mmCIF file of C-alpha atoms in Angstrom:
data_model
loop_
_atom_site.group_PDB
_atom_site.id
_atom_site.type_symbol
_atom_site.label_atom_id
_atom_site.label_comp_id
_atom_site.label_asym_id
_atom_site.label_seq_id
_atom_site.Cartn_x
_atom_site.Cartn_y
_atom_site.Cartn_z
ATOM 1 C CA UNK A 1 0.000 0.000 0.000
ATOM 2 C CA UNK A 2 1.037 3.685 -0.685
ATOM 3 C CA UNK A 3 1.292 6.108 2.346
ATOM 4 C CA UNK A 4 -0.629 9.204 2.267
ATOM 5 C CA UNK A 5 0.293 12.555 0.746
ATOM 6 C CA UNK A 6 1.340 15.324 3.780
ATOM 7 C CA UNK A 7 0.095 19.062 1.995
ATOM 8 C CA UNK A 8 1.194 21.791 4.209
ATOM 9 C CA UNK A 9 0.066 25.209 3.723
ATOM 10 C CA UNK A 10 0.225 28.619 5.874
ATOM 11 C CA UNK A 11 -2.982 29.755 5.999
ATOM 12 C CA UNK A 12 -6.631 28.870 6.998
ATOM 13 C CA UNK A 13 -7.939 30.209 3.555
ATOM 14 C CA UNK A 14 -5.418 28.033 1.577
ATOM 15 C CA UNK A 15 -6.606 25.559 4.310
ATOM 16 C CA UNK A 16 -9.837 25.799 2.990
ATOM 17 C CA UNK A 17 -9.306 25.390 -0.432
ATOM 18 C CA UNK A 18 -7.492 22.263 -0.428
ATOM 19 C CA UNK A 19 -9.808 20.575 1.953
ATOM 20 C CA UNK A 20 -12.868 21.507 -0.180
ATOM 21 C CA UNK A 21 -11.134 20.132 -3.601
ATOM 22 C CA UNK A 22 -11.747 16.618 -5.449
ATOM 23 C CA UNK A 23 -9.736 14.184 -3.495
ATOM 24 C CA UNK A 24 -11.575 11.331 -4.702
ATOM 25 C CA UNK A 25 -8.272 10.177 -6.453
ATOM 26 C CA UNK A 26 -5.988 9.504 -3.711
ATOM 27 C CA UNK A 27 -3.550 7.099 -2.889
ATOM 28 C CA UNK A 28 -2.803 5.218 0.439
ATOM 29 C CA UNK A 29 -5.237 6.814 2.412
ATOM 30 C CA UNK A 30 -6.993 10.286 2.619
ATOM 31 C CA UNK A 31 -3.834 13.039 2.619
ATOM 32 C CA UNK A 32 -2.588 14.364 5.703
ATOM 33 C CA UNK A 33 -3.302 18.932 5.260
ATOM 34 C CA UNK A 34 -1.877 20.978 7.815
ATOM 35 C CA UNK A 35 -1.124 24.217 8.626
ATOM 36 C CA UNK A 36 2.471 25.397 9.319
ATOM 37 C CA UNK A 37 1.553 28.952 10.038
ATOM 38 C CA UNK A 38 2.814 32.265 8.507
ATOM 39 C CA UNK A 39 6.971 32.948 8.767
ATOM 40 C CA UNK A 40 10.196 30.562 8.137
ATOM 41 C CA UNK A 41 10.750 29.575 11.813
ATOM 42 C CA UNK A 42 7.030 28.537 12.682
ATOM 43 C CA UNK A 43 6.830 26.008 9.407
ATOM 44 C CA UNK A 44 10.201 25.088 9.885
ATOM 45 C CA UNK A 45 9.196 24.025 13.363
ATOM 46 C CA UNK A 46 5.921 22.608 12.422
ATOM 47 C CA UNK A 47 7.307 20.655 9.321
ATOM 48 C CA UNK A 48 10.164 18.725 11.297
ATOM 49 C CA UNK A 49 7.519 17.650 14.192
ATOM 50 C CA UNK A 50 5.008 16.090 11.528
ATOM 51 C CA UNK A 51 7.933 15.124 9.356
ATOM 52 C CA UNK A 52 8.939 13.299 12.779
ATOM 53 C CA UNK A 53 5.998 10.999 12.825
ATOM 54 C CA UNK A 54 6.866 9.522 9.252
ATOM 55 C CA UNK A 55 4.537 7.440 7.486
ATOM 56 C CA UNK A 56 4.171 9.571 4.244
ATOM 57 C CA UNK A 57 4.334 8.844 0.527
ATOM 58 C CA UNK A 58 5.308 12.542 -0.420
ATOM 59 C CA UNK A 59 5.714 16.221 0.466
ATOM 60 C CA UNK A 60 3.560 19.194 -1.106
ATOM 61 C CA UNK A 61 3.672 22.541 0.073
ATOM 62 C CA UNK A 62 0.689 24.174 -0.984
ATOM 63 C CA UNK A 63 -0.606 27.526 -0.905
ATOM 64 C CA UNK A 64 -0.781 31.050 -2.205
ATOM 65 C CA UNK A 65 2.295 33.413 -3.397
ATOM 66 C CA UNK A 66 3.215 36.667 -5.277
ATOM 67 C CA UNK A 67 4.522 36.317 -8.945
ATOM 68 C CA UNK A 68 7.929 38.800 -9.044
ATOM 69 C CA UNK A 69 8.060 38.856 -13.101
ATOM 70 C CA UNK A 70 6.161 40.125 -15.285
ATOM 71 C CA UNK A 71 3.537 37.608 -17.570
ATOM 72 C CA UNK A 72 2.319 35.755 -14.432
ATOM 73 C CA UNK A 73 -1.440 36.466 -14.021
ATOM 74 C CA UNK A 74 -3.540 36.222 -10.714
ATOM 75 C CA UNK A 75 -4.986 32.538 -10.172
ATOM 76 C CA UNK A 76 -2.186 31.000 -12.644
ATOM 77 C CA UNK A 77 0.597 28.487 -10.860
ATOM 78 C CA UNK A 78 4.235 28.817 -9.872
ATOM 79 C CA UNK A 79 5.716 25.245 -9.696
ATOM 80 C CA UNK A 80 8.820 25.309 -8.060
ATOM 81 C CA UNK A 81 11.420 23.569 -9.529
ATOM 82 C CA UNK A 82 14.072 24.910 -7.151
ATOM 83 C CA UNK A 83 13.466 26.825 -3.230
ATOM 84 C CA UNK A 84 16.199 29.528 -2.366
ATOM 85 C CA UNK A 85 16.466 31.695 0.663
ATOM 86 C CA UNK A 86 18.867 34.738 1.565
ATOM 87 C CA UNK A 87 21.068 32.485 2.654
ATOM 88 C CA UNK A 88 21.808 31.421 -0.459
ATOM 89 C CA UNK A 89 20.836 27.745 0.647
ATOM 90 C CA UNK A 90 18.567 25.384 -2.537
ATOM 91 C CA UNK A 91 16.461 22.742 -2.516
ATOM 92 C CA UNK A 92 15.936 21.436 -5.408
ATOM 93 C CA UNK A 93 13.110 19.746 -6.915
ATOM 94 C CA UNK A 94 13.215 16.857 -9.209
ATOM 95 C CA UNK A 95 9.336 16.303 -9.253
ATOM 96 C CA UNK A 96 8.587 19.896 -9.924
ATOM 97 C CA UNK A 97 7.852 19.263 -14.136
ATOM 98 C CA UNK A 98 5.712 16.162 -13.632
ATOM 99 C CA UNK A 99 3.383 18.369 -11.146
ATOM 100 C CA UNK A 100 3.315 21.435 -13.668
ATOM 101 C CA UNK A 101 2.461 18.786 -16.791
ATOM 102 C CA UNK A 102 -0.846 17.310 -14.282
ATOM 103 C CA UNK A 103 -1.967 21.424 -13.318
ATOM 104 C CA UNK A 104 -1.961 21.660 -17.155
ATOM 105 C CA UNK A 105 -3.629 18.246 -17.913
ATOM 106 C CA UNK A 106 -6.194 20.017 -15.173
ATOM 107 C CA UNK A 107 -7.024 22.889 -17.593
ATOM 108 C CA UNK A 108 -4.171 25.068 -14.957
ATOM 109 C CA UNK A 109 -2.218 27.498 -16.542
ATOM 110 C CA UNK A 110 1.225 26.381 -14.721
ATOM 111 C CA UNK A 111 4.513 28.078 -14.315
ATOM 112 C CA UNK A 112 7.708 26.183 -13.694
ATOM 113 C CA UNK A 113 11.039 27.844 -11.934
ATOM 114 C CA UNK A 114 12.979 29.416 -8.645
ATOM 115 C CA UNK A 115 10.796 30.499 -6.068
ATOM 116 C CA UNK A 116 12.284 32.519 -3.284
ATOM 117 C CA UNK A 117 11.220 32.471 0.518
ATOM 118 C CA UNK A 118 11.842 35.582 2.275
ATOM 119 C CA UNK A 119 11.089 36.616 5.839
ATOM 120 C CA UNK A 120 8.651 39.573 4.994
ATOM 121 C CA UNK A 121 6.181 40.511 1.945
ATOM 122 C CA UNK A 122 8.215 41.942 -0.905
ATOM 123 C CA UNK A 123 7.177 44.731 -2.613
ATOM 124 C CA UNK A 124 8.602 47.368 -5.615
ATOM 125 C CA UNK A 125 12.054 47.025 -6.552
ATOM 126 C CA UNK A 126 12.840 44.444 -4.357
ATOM 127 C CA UNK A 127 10.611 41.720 -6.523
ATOM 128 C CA UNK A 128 12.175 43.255 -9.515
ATOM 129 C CA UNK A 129 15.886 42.392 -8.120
ATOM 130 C CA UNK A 130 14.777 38.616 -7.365
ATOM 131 C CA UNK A 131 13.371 38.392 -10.768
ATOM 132 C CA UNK A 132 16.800 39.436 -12.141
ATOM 133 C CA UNK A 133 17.862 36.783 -10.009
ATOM 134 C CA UNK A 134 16.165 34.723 -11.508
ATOM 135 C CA UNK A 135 12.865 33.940 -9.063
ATOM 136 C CA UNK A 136 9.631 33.422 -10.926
ATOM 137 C CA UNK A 137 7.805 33.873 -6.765
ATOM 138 C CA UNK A 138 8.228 34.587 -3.497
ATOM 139 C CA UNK A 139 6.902 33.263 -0.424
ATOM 140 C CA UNK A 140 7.591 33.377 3.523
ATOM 141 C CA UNK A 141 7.834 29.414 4.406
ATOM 142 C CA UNK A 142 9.106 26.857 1.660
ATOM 143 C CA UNK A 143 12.522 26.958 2.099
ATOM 144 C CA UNK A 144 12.224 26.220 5.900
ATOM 145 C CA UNK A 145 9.654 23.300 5.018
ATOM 146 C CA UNK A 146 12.295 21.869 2.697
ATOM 147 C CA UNK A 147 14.913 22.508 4.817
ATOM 148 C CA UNK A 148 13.201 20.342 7.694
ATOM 149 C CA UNK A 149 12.485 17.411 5.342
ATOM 150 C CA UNK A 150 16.356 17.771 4.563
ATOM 151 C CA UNK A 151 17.137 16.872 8.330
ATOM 152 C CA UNK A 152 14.122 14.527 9.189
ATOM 153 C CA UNK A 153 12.811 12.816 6.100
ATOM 154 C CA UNK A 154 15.540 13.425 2.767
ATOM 155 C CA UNK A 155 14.356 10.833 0.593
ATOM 156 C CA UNK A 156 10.691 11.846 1.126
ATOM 157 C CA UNK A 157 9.698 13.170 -2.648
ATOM 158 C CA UNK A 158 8.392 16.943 -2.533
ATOM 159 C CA UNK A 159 7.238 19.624 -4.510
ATOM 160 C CA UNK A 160 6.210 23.555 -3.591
ATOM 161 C CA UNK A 161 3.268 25.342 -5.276
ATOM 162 C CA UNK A 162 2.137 28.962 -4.896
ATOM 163 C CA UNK A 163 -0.965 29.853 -6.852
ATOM 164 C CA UNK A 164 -0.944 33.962 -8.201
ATOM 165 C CA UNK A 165 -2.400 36.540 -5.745
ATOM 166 C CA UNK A 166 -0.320 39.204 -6.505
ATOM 167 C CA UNK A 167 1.920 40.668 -9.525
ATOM 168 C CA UNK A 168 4.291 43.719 -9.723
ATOM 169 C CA UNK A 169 1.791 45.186 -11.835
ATOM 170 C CA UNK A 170 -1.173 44.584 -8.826
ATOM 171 C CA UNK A 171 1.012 44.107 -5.879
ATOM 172 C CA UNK A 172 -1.089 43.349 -2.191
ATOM 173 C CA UNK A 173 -1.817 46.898 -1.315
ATOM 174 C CA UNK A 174 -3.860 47.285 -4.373
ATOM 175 C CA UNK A 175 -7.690 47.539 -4.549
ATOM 176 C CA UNK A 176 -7.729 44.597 -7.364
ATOM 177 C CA UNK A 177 -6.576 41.759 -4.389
ATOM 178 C CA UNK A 178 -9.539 41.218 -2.975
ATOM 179 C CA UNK A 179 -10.684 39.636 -6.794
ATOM 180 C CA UNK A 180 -7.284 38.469 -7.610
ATOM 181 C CA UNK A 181 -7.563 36.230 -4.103
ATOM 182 C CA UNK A 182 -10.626 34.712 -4.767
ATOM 183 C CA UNK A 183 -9.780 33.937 -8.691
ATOM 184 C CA UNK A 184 -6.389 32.378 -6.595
ATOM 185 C CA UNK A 185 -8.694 30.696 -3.951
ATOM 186 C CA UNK A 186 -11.062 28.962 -7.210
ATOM 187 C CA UNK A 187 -7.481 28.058 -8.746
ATOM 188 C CA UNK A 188 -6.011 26.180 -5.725
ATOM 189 C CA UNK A 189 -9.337 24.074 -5.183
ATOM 190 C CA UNK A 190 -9.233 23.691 -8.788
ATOM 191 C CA UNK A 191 -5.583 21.905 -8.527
ATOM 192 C CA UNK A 192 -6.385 19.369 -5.689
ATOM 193 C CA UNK A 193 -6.973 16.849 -8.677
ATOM 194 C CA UNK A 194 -3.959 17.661 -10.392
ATOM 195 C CA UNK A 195 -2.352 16.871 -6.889
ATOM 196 C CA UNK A 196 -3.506 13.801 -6.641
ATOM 197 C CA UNK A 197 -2.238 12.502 -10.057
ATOM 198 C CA UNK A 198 0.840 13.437 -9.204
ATOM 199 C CA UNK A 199 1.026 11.851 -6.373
ATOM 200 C CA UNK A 200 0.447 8.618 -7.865
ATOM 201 C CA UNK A 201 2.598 8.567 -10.142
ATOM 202 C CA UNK A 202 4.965 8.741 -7.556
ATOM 203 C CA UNK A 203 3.227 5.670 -6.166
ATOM 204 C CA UNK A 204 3.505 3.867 -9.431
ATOM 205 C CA UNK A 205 7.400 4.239 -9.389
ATOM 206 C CA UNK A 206 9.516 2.017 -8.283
ATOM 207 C CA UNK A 207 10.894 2.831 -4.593
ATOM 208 C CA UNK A 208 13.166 1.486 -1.792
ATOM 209 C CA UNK A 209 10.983 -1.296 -0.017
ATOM 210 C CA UNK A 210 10.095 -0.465 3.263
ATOM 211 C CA UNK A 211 9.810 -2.639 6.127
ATOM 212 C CA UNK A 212 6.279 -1.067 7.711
ATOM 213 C CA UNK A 213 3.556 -0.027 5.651
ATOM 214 C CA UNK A 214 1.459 2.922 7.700
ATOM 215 C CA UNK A 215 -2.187 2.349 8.635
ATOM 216 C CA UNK A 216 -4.819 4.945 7.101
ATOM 217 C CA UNK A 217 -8.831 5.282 7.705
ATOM 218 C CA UNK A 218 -11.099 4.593 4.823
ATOM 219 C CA UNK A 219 -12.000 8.419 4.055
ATOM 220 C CA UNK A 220 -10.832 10.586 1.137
ATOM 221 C CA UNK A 221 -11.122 14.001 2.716
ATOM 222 C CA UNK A 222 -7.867 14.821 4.401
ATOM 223 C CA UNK A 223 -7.044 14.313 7.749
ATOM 224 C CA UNK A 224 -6.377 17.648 9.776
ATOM 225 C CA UNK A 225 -3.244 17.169 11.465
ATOM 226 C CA UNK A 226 -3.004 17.652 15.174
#
């Protein structure tokens, strides 16, 4: 048997969304969604204590982000297919084009490349230097997600997300984010299948046997994490 997907996200909106999407097509079990909470140190923390308890078939952070390019709209998707921080540390992700080829097979317009996590909401020029960078988005808690599966769980497959809220051209303090979210909100509900087939085609791939297989309930809605 498969173990179950583990989707973390930040917030209870995002929450929302994934819980209320199609999970119909799951593998080993109903997935395990929890929140990590906003900022690098709380999802670090929160990652490595559910990455602790082991048991899972793959990593997905999921969520919402800002686009720092141009040509990214609200509601589209920003696969990562690498996580940097200031720290110039990367994760990189080896999954990342199989889960932007399933959001398209969806009907998703997908986006695939370097997402940044920073410790505070960029804005202005700053987005426009991580672009020349070479960032496609930003977030606040990937890399410290990534970098707790790195110490608990580092042959756990993963992948990172971030569906369009915000663009230079309509950044957060802009009357046109209260649309732009729920277009994003529609989007990430919209991806849960696309999340699921990706998942198992992990599943269907040949992997290290393992000498316990984890229990999981009958359901298909995701488990809350405690």
């Amino acid at each position: 048997m498969s173990a179950p997907l583990l989707v973390l996200c930040a917030l209870r909106p995002e929450a929302w969304a994934l819980r209320g999407g199609d999970w119909s097509g799951a593998v080993g079990g109903p997935p395990v969604l929890a929140r990590t909470g906003m900022g690098r140190r709380t999802a670090g923390r929160r990652a490595g204590a559910l990455l602790d308890v082991g048991g899972y078939g793959a990593l997905l952070v999921a969520g919402f982000g800002a686009a720092v390019g141009p040509g990214v709209r609200p509601g589209e998707v920003i696969v990562a297919d690498r996580v940097t921080d200031a720290e110039g540390r990367v994760h990189p992700l080896a999954t990342a084009p199989a889960l932007a080829t399933a959001l398209e097979e969806a009907g998703l317009r997908a986006h695939l490349g370097t997402h940044r996590t920073a410790d505070h909401v960029v804005r202005g020029a700053e987005r426009a230097r991580l672009h020349a960078e070479g960032a496609l988005a930003v977030d606040m808690e990937a890399a410290a997600v990534l970098a707790a599966r790195a110490e608990h769980a580092p042959e756990l497959p993963a992948a990172v997300l971030r569906v369009v809220v915000d663009t230079p051209e309509r950044e957060l303090i802009r009357p046109g984010t209260l649309p732009a979210g729920f277009r994003a909100w529609r989007a990430l509900r919209a991806a849960v299948p696309a999340l699921t087939a990706w998942h198992r085609q992990l599943a269907a791939a040949p992997r290290p046997p393992t000498t316990t297989e984890p229990s999981t309930p009958p359901s298909t809605l995701p488990q809350e994490a405690s």
